mmCIF file of C-alpha atoms in Angstrom:
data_model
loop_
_atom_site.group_PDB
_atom_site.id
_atom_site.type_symbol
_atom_site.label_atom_id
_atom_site.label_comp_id
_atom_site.label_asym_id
_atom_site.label_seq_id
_atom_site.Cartn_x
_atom_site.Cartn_y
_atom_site.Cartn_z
ATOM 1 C CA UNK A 1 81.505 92.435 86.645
ATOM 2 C CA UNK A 2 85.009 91.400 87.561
ATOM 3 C CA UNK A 3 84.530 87.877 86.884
ATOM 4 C CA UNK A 4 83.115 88.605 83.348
ATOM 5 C CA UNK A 5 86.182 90.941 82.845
ATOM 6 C CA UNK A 6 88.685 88.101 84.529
ATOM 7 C CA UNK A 7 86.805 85.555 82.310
ATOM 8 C CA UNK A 8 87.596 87.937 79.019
ATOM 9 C CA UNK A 9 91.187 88.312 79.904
ATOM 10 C CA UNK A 10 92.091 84.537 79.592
ATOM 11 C CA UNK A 11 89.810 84.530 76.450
ATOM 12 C CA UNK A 12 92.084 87.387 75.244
ATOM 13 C CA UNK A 13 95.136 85.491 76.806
ATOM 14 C CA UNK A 14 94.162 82.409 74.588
ATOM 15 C CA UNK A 15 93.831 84.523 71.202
ATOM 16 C CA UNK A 16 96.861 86.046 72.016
ATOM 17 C CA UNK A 17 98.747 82.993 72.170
ATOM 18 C CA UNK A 18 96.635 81.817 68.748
ATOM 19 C CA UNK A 19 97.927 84.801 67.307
ATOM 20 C CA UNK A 20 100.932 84.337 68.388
ATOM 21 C CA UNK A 21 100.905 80.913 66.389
ATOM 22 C CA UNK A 22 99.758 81.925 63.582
ATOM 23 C CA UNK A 23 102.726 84.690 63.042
ATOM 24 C CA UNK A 24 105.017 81.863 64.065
ATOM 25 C CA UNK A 25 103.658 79.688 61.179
ATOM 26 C CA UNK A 26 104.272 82.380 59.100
ATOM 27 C CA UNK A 27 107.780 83.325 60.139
ATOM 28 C CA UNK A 28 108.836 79.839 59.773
ATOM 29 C CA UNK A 29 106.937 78.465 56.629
ATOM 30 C CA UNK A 30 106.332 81.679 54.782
ATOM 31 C CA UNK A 31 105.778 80.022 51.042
ATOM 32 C CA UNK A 32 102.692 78.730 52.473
ATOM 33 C CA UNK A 33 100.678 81.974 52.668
ATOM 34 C CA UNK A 34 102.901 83.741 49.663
ATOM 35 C CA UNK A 35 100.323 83.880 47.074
ATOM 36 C CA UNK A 36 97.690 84.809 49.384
ATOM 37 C CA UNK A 37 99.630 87.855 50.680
ATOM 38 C CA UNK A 38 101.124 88.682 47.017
ATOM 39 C CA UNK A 39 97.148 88.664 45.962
ATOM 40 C CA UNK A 40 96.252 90.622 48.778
ATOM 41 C CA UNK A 41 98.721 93.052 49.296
ATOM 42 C CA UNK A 42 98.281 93.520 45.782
ATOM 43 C CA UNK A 43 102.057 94.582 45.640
ATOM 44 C CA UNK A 44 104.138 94.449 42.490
ATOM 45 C CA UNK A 45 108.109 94.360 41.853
ATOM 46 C CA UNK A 46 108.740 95.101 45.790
ATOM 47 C CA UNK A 47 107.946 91.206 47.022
ATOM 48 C CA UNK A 48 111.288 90.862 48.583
ATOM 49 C CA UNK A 49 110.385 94.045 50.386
ATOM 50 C CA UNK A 50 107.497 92.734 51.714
ATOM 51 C CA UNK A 51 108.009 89.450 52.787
ATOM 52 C CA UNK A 52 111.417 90.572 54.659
ATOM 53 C CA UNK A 53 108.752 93.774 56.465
ATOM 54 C CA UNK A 54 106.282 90.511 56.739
ATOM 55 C CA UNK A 55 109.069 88.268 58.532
ATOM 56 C CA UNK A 56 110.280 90.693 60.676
ATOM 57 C CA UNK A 57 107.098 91.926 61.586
ATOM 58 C CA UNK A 58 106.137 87.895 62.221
ATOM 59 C CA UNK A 59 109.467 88.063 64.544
ATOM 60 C CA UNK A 60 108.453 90.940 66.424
ATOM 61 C CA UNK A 61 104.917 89.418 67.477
ATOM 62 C CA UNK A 62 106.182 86.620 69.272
ATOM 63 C CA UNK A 63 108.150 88.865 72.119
ATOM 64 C CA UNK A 64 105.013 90.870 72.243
ATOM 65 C CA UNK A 65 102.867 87.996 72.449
ATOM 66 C CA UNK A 66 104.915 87.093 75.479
ATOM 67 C CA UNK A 67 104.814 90.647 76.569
ATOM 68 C CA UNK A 68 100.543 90.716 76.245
ATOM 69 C CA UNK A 69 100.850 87.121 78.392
ATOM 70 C CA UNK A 70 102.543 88.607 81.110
ATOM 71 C CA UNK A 71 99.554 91.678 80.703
ATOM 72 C CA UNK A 72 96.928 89.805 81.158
ATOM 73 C CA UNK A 73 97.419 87.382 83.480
ATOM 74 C CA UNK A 74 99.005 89.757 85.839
ATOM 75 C CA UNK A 75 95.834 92.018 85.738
ATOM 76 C CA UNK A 76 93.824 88.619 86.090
ATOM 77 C CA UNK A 77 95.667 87.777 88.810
ATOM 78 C CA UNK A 78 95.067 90.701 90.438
ATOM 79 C CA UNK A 79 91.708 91.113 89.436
ATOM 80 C CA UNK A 80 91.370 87.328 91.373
ATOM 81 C CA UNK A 81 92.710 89.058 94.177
ATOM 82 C CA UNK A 82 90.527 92.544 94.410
ATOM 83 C CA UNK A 83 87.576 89.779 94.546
ATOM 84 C CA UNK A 84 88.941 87.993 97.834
ATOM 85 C CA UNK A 85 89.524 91.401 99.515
ATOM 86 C CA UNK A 86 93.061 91.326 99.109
ATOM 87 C CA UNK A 87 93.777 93.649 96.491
ATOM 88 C CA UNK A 88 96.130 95.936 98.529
ATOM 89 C CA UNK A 89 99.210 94.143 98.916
ATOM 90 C CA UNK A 90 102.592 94.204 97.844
ATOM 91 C CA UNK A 91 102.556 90.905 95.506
ATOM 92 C CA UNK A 92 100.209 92.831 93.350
ATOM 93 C CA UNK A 93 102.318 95.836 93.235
ATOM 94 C CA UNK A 94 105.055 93.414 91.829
ATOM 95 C CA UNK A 95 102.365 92.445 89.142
ATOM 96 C CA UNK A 96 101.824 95.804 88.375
ATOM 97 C CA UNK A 97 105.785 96.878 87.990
ATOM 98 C CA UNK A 98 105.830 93.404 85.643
ATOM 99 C CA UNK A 99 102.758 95.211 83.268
ATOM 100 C CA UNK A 100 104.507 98.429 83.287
ATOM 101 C CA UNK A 101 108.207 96.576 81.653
ATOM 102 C CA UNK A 102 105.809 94.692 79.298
ATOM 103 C CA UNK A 103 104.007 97.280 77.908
ATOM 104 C CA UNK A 104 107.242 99.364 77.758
ATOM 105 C CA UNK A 105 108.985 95.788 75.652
ATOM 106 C CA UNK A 106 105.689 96.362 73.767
ATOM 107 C CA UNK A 107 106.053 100.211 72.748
ATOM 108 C CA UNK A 108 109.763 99.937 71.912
ATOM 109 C CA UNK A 109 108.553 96.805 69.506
ATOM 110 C CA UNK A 110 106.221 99.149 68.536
ATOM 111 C CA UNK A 111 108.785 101.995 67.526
ATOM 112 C CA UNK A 112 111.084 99.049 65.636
ATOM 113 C CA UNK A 113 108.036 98.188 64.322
ATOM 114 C CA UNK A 114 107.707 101.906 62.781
ATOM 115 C CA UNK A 115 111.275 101.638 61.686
ATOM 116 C CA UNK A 116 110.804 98.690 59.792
ATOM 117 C CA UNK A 117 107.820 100.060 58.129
ATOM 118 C CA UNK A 118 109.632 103.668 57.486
ATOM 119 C CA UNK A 119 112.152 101.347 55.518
ATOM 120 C CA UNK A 120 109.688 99.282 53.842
ATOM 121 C CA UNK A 121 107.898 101.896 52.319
ATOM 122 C CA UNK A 122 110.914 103.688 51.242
ATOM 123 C CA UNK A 123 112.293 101.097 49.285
ATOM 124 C CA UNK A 124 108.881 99.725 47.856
ATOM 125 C CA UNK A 125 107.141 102.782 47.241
ATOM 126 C CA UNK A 126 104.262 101.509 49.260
ATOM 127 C CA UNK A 127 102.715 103.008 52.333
ATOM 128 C CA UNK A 128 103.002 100.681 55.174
ATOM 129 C CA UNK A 129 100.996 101.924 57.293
ATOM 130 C CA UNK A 130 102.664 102.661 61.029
ATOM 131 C CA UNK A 131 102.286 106.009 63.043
ATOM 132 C CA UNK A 132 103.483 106.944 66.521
ATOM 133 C CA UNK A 133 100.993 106.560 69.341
ATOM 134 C CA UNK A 134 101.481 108.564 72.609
ATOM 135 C CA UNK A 135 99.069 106.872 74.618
ATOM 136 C CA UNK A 136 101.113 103.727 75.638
ATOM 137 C CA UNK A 137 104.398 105.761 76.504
ATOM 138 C CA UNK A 138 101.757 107.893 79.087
ATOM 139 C CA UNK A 139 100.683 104.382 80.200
ATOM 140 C CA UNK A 140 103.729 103.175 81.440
ATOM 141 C CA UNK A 141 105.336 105.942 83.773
ATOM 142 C CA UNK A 142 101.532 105.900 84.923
ATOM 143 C CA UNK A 143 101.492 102.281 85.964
ATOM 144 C CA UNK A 144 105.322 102.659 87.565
ATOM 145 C CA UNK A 145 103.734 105.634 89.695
ATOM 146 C CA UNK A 146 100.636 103.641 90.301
ATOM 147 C CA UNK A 147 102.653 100.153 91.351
ATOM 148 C CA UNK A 148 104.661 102.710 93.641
ATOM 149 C CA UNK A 149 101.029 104.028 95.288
ATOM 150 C CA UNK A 150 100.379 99.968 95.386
ATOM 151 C CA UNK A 151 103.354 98.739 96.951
ATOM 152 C CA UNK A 152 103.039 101.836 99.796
ATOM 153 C CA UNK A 153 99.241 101.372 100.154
ATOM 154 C CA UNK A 154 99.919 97.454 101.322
ATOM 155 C CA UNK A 155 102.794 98.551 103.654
ATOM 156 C CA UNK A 156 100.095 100.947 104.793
ATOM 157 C CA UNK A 157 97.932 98.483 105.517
ATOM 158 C CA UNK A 158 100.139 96.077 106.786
ATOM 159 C CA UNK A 159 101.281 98.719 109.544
ATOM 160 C CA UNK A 160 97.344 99.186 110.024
ATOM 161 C CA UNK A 161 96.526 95.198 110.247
ATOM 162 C CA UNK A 162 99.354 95.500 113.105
ATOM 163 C CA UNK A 163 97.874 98.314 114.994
ATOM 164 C CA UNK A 164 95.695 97.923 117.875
ATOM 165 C CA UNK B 1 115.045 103.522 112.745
ATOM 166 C CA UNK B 2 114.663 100.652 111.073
ATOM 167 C CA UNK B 3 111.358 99.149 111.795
ATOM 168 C CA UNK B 4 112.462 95.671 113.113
ATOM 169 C CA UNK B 5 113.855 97.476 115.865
ATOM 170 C CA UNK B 6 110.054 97.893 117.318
ATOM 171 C CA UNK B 7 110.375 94.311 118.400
ATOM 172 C CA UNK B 8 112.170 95.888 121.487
ATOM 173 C CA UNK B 9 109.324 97.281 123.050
ATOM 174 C CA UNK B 10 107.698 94.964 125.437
ATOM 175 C CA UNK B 11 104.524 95.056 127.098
ATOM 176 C CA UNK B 12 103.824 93.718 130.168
ATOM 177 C CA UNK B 13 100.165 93.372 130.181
ATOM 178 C CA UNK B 14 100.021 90.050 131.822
ATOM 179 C CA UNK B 15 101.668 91.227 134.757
ATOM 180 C CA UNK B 16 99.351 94.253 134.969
ATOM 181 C CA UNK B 17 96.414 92.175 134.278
ATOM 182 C CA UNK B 18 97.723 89.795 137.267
ATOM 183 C CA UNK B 19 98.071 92.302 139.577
ATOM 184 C CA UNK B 20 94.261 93.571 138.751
ATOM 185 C CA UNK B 21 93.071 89.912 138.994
ATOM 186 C CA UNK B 22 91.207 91.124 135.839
ATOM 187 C CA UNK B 23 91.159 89.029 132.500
ATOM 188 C CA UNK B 24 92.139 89.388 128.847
ATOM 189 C CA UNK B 25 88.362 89.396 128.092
ATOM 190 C CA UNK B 26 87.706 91.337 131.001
ATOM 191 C CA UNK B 27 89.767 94.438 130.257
ATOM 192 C CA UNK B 28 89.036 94.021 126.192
ATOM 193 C CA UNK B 29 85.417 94.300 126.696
ATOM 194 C CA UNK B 30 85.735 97.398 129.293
ATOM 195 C CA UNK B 31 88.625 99.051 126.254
ATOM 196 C CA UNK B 32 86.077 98.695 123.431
ATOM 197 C CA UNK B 33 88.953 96.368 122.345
ATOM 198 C CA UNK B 34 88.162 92.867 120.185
ATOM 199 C CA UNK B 35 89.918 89.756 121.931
ATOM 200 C CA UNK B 36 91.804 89.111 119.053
ATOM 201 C CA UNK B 37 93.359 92.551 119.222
ATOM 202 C CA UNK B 38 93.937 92.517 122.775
ATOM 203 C CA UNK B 39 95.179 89.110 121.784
ATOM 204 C CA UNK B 40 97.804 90.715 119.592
ATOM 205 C CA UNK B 41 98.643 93.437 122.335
ATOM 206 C CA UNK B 42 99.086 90.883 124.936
ATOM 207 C CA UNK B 43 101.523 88.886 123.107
ATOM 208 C CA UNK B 44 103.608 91.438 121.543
ATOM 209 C CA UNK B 45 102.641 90.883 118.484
ATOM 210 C CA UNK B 46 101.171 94.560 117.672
ATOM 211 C CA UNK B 47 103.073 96.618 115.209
ATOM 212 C CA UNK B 48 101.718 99.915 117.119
ATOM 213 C CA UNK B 49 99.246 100.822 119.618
ATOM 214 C CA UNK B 50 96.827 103.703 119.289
ATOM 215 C CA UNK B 51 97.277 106.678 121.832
ATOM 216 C CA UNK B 52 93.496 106.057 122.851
ATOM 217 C CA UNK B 53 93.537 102.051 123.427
ATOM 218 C CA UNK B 54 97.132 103.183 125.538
ATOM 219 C CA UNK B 55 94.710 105.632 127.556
ATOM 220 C CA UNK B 56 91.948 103.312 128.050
ATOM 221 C CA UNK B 57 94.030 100.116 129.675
ATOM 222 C CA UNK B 58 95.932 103.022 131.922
ATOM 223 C CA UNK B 59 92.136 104.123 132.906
ATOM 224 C CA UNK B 60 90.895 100.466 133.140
ATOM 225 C CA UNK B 61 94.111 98.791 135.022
ATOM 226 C CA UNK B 62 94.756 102.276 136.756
ATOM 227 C CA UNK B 63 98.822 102.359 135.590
ATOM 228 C CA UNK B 64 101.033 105.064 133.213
ATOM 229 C CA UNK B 65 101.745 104.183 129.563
ATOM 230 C CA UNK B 66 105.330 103.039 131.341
ATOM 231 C CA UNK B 67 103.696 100.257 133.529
ATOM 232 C CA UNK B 68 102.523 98.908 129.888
ATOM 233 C CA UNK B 69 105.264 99.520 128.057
ATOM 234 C CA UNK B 70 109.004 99.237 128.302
ATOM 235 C CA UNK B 71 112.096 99.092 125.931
ATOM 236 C CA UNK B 72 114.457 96.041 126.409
ATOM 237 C CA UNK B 73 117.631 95.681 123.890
ATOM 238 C CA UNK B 74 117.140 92.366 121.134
ATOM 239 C CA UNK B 75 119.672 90.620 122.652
ATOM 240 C CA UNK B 76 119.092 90.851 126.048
#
């Protein structure tokens, strides 16, 4: 079970990172994929509108992406670890400190994100689609408290390795 | 107290083990003790000692928890 799950997390890692690529293509030569998105999007007299929301948005992903890397191979990483027995220990509390800033860099993208679509479909007349989501900003002081438990639990078990 | 500070506490189980004639193997197997533990113990290498492996080397090499254990300062 945890080597299917570590095997999906670098899949995810490596879609993430295609992703990633793809946004960056599209940040840096947007006239490529104008028509398409003007067809799509189906938007009229507000194209400015939405290619500056689209290049901003293209902007944003790449942090993220970076922010998603450092996810998933953390919880890879520690996943690797849980499977050789040594799941308790104070490098993985590290990893899981580094996935609670990331997904905290993730939800204040996420809230510039909102921002930029608050504008966007004020000026266009357009909905753009963003709402605020609780569940991430319960995640992270969850995963603080949780690396806390972590980084305790291996000094825990250091002390016990000691005793005799 | 600062936990490096532990490192002051000696044991002297080699000396109490001499004085027995009794060996590290001898004494771990009568303590319920692994070798690598008593290993650990006999080396000063244990972070702590439990109150009932302390009780079972006084019973085994017949000596008070301060025959086993003593307190020296780091630098001396």
């Amino acid at each position: 079970m945890l080597s299917i799950l570590k095997h999906t997390l670098r899949i995810a890692n490596f879609l993430n990172w295609a992703m990633a690529a793809l946004f960056t293509l599209l940040l840096v030569e947007p006239g490529l994929f104008k028509e398409g998105f003007r067809n799509a999007l189906g938007v009229q007299g507000a194209d400015e509108v939405v290619f500056t929301w689209l290049e901003w948005t293209c902007a944003m992903v790449i942090p993220i992406a970076y922010a998603v890397h450092l996810i998933l191979t953390r919880l890879a990483a520690m996943i690797h670890d849980t499977q050789r027995g040594e799941g308790f220990s104070e490098t993985n509390a590290q990893r899981l400190s580094v996935i609670a800033w990331a997904l905290l860099a993730i939800n204040v993208a996420d809230l510039a994100f909102g921002q930029l679509s608050i504008w966007a479909s004020k000026v266009s007349g357009e909905y753009f689609g963003w709402s605020l989501s609780l569940t991430g900003w319960f995640a992270v002081p969850l995963l603080f408290v949780l690396a806390r438990l972590l980084r305790e639990g291996a000094q825990m078990r250091d002390d016990l390795e000691g005793t005799v | 107290m600062p936990a490096e500070d532990d490192q002051a506490i000696v044991v002297n189980l080699e000396e109490l083990l001499q004085d027995r004639g009794m060996t590290l193997t001898q004494l771990a197997e009568r303590i319920g003790l692994t070798l690598a533990n008593a290993s650990i113990l006999k080396t000063g290498k244990a972070k702590a000692i439990r109150f009932s492996t302390l009780a079972a080397i006084c019973r085994e090499l017949q000596c008070q928890p301060g025959d086993l254990l003593g307190y020296q300062e780091k630098d001396q």
